């Protein structure tokens, strides 16, 4: 059973095609990284799957049923920069927003929902900040609040848009731990990602995208130099292991790209 | 019709026609810069903020001398732009709210001063309220000469520095790199906007003068992609609106000039929106079919 | 005494209604849409007059709501077709407002509605225009209208509280979990139009804009809690009305203008002295 099935997805903006005929099927219980250069349409892909922007053609099925009927199973972590963090509210409140579908229209959050939201905050190590105004959280803490909100949704298929950008090492570890937990629970995770060096460590599946689908499949088979050249279209310099002090997991050396 | 003919032969009215034509042209050209700087609504704030300046000068000097009043207008207009910047830089208030705050508070304070003047000054100085909606018919010769001369000068400056403005608007970093005095040029553009607002308020009024900066360039945008052509086209649209407004409002008694000028400009915009060669809705539809 | 009281009540109701509604607009970065709608409802009022040949409360409210929605709709359509949003707002509201002003010039002699009135309102006349039912006077029409609109607005905010909050903070996420984001948007536009027209007659367009934008911005500098911001904005609106009325009487100047100026003074105070976001304390903390 595939968790997500996308066929012939085409999106254009102002008559310029942004995505053309993208089709793929993501197996249940996998962690997929969507990889591609800037402007390749990575965020556009997940937003059009989630119906946040209109697509011209395309069909999306979740566990074999049309997307519209399965919306309850979808969780989403948007890019942190997409919301205004000056908004007057606290961390707990943001997490509760993940429960609005369960709370229902017209109704207020019950005690059980609040307890649940607190548990989610605890899972990302943010319980101590529950009452903190969101404008006073660091970038990594804000990202973790967003993770907690996604947790609170209790979804089956999670979409994350660049969750690692601009976060501290502790948050990065928290995100990875969360993805692994989800995978163990049989959930599916789809992540827009731009750091090539970490791809092999984080994802068991890779989707290479540059306006069209370049390749999709298990990481060892798809994440190859040849495929990357196709995706990035530029010269690729494969550098030998560089003296990097911050990160230890660069077992495969540095991949650097110069696009033309 | 008779009134129109007799007006046309009136020397004062001929001056008004020339004035409104040049004023419209100048604001179209300057408005093109404003549009590209994405400061359309800031120009609206500058216009509204002119009112308290006019009133303060009247209270201080107690004469209705147009040049003095307009200097006041220029000062408070300029202050308004600085206040907007200051609020954005020094607090969490976002641009749109900052503009809204300045528009409403400056204008509200202007109304306070205006009513104060009306209550407390003797004689018939009440003419100040024509600054709100503009009245071409009430302009005397010296007013019109000021508008005409001023507008001419502003068009001249815009033409002289056109190349430099263009680069500064498009790529300020690069402009700085090749040694252009970018902050001077930005200051000069700000001066042009303040100046056009100030000389235009007698005819168009503080509430609607911004439309003369916003609408003609936006209409021109539907016909061309090139800044030079756009500025000239916006100037022509502005000039047509200015003349139409002056003629119609003088012919029909009781019609304020500003709103008629703005409606003329809106009409041109509407036509451009539909039939414009570059992005007009009809053209787009035809291409799609 | 009752005369003064009615004027003060009217001012406070304007402050409360516009303050609460406006705080939402400040958060949604739609202050200038509020500015635009406050100008264009004039056209709705004139239009209602052309249809009914009278300046009656209910048709006026309907006319204003329609034009308010049209304003928001036109701005969005232009924006979507590629015009920058501030220029789109500028061209739409100046056009519709100019049309309203020109139409008034044609009907001006038939009704008591002139441009001066539209801008500054005539709050001093509010107490004379009373609601009569069966020969009994029930107080000024303006107070009833404002009270009604306030009630409707508060009711809508209460019903859709968390939907409004989420679609303001994170509209995409709201869409994802099934909040009717577009519906909420136009609901707010209706609320703004209704508040505007109910206030319009007594205080005019300027004060409406001031009351919609400035108290909300002031509250935004004073609190980090959503609910607090709503009621605080309303309270600041009322306070501005009171201070404004007092000083208008003292200096014998325009009441509406004076109330608008008061919102500005309260804003400056918050801008400087807000404990967390004020300029003075921020500076003290950094040194």
PDB file of C-alpha atoms in Angstrom, chain A residues 47 50-53 67 71 74-78 82-90 93-94 97-101 103-109 133-136 146 149-150 153, chain C residues 24 26-29 80-82 158-180 183-184 219-220 223-227 229 276-277:
ATOM      1  CA  UNK A  47       1.916  22.883  -1.509  1.00  0.00           C
ATOM      2  CA  UNK A  50      -1.779  19.829  -0.098  1.00  0.00           C
ATOM      3  CA  UNK A  51      -4.058  21.986  -2.301  1.00  0.00           C
ATOM      4  CA  UNK A  52      -2.613  25.194  -0.888  1.00  0.00           C
ATOM      5  CA  UNK A  53      -1.899  26.376  -4.415  1.00  0.00           C
ATOM      6  CA  UNK A  67      -6.894  13.500  -1.153  1.00  0.00           C
ATOM      7  CA  UNK A  71      -7.331  15.351   4.639  1.00  0.00           C
ATOM      8  CA  UNK A  74      -2.278  14.895   6.671  1.00  0.00           C
ATOM      9  CA  UNK A  75       0.160  16.772   8.898  1.00  0.00           C
ATOM     10  CA  UNK A  76       2.139  19.807   7.794  1.00  0.00           C
ATOM     11  CA  UNK A  77       5.132  21.782   9.060  1.00  0.00           C
ATOM     12  CA  UNK A  78       5.434  24.958   6.942  1.00  0.00           C
ATOM     13  CA  UNK A  82       6.030  31.903   6.316  1.00  0.00           C
ATOM     14  CA  UNK A  83       4.335  33.223   9.429  1.00  0.00           C
ATOM     15  CA  UNK A  84       4.707  36.429  11.390  1.00  0.00           C
ATOM     16  CA  UNK A  85       6.241  35.488  14.734  1.00  0.00           C
ATOM     17  CA  UNK A  86       5.245  38.849  16.211  1.00  0.00           C
ATOM     18  CA  UNK A  87       1.693  37.520  16.359  1.00  0.00           C
ATOM     19  CA  UNK A  88       0.404  37.901  19.923  1.00  0.00           C
ATOM     20  CA  UNK A  89       0.104  34.338  21.157  1.00  0.00           C
ATOM     21  CA  UNK A  90       2.057  31.743  23.134  1.00  0.00           C
ATOM     22  CA  UNK A  93      -1.721  28.162  21.736  1.00  0.00           C
ATOM     23  CA  UNK A  94       0.117  27.452  18.504  1.00  0.00           C
ATOM     24  CA  UNK A  97      -4.061  25.042  16.570  1.00  0.00           C
ATOM     25  CA  UNK A  98      -3.080  21.536  15.447  1.00  0.00           C
ATOM     26  CA  UNK A  99      -6.148  20.237  17.288  1.00  0.00           C
ATOM     27  CA  UNK A 100      -8.706  22.621  15.748  1.00  0.00           C
ATOM     28  CA  UNK A 101     -10.062  19.941  13.447  1.00  0.00           C
ATOM     29  CA  UNK A 103     -12.136  20.498  18.579  1.00  0.00           C
ATOM     30  CA  UNK A 104     -14.661  21.408  15.878  1.00  0.00           C
ATOM     31  CA  UNK A 105     -16.097  24.706  14.782  1.00  0.00           C
ATOM     32  CA  UNK A 106     -17.702  27.051  17.369  1.00  0.00           C
ATOM     33  CA  UNK A 107     -16.183  25.085  20.262  1.00  0.00           C
ATOM     34  CA  UNK A 108     -13.355  25.880  22.626  1.00  0.00           C
ATOM     35  CA  UNK A 109     -10.501  23.575  23.527  1.00  0.00           C
ATOM     36  CA  UNK A 133       5.188  34.416  23.777  1.00  0.00           C
ATOM     37  CA  UNK A 134       6.274  33.121  20.398  1.00  0.00           C
ATOM     38  CA  UNK A 135       8.128  36.316  19.486  1.00  0.00           C
ATOM     39  CA  UNK A 136      10.550  35.544  22.310  1.00  0.00           C
ATOM     40  CA  UNK A 146       5.777  23.916  14.748  1.00  0.00           C
ATOM     41  CA  UNK A 149       1.807  21.362  16.382  1.00  0.00           C
ATOM     42  CA  UNK A 150       2.291  18.715  13.699  1.00  0.00           C
ATOM     43  CA  UNK A 153      -2.416  16.733  14.628  1.00  0.00           C
TER      44      UNK A 153
ATOM     45  CA  UNK C  24      -7.763  42.128  13.659  1.00  0.00           C
ATOM     46  CA  UNK C  26      -3.661  45.340  12.072  1.00  0.00           C
ATOM     47  CA  UNK C  27      -2.673  41.729  12.741  1.00  0.00           C
ATOM     48  CA  UNK C  28      -3.656  40.676   9.244  1.00  0.00           C
ATOM     49  CA  UNK C  29      -1.630  43.551   7.753  1.00  0.00           C
ATOM     50  CA  UNK C  80      -3.827  38.875  -8.587  1.00  0.00           C
ATOM     51  CA  UNK C  81      -3.509  40.235 -12.127  1.00  0.00           C
ATOM     52  CA  UNK C  82      -0.035  41.499 -11.242  1.00  0.00           C
ATOM     53  CA  UNK C 158     -17.042  34.946  19.510  1.00  0.00           C
ATOM     54  CA  UNK C 159     -18.385  32.308  17.117  1.00  0.00           C
ATOM     55  CA  UNK C 160     -15.348  32.215  14.843  1.00  0.00           C
ATOM     56  CA  UNK C 161     -12.758  33.135  17.471  1.00  0.00           C
ATOM     57  CA  UNK C 162     -10.251  30.346  16.918  1.00  0.00           C
ATOM     58  CA  UNK C 163     -10.832  30.250  13.153  1.00  0.00           C
ATOM     59  CA  UNK C 164     -10.098  33.989  12.910  1.00  0.00           C
ATOM     60  CA  UNK C 165      -7.041  33.559  15.090  1.00  0.00           C
ATOM     61  CA  UNK C 166      -5.572  30.672  13.115  1.00  0.00           C
ATOM     62  CA  UNK C 167      -6.307  32.118   9.683  1.00  0.00           C
ATOM     63  CA  UNK C 168      -4.651  35.345  10.782  1.00  0.00           C
ATOM     64  CA  UNK C 169      -1.528  33.689  12.194  1.00  0.00           C
ATOM     65  CA  UNK C 170      -0.998  30.994   9.579  1.00  0.00           C
ATOM     66  CA  UNK C 171      -3.503  31.092   6.691  1.00  0.00           C
ATOM     67  CA  UNK C 172      -1.948  28.160   4.793  1.00  0.00           C
ATOM     68  CA  UNK C 173      -2.093  25.861   7.766  1.00  0.00           C
ATOM     69  CA  UNK C 174      -5.640  27.039   8.405  1.00  0.00           C
ATOM     70  CA  UNK C 175      -6.570  26.100   4.855  1.00  0.00           C
ATOM     71  CA  UNK C 176      -4.923  22.721   5.290  1.00  0.00           C
ATOM     72  CA  UNK C 177      -6.921  21.771   8.361  1.00  0.00           C
ATOM     73  CA  UNK C 178     -10.149  22.934   6.776  1.00  0.00           C
ATOM     74  CA  UNK C 179     -10.758  26.460   8.102  1.00  0.00           C
ATOM     75  CA  UNK C 180     -12.794  28.407   5.506  1.00  0.00           C
ATOM     76  CA  UNK C 183     -15.064  33.075   4.079  1.00  0.00           C
ATOM     77  CA  UNK C 184     -13.369  34.456   7.200  1.00  0.00           C
ATOM     78  CA  UNK C 219      -2.584  47.560  21.759  1.00  0.00           C
ATOM     79  CA  UNK C 220      -0.153  45.595  19.574  1.00  0.00           C
ATOM     80  CA  UNK C 223       0.471  43.053  24.782  1.00  0.00           C
ATOM     81  CA  UNK C 224       1.569  39.687  23.422  1.00  0.00           C
ATOM     82  CA  UNK C 225      -1.770  37.989  23.964  1.00  0.00           C
ATOM     83  CA  UNK C 226      -4.386  37.765  21.261  1.00  0.00           C
ATOM     84  CA  UNK C 227      -7.463  38.112  23.432  1.00  0.00           C
ATOM     85  CA  UNK C 229      -5.116  42.752  22.301  1.00  0.00           C
ATOM     86  CA  UNK C 276       8.179  45.445  26.579  1.00  0.00           C
ATOM     87  CA  UNK C 277       8.060  47.077  23.144  1.00  0.00           C
TER      88      UNK C 277
END
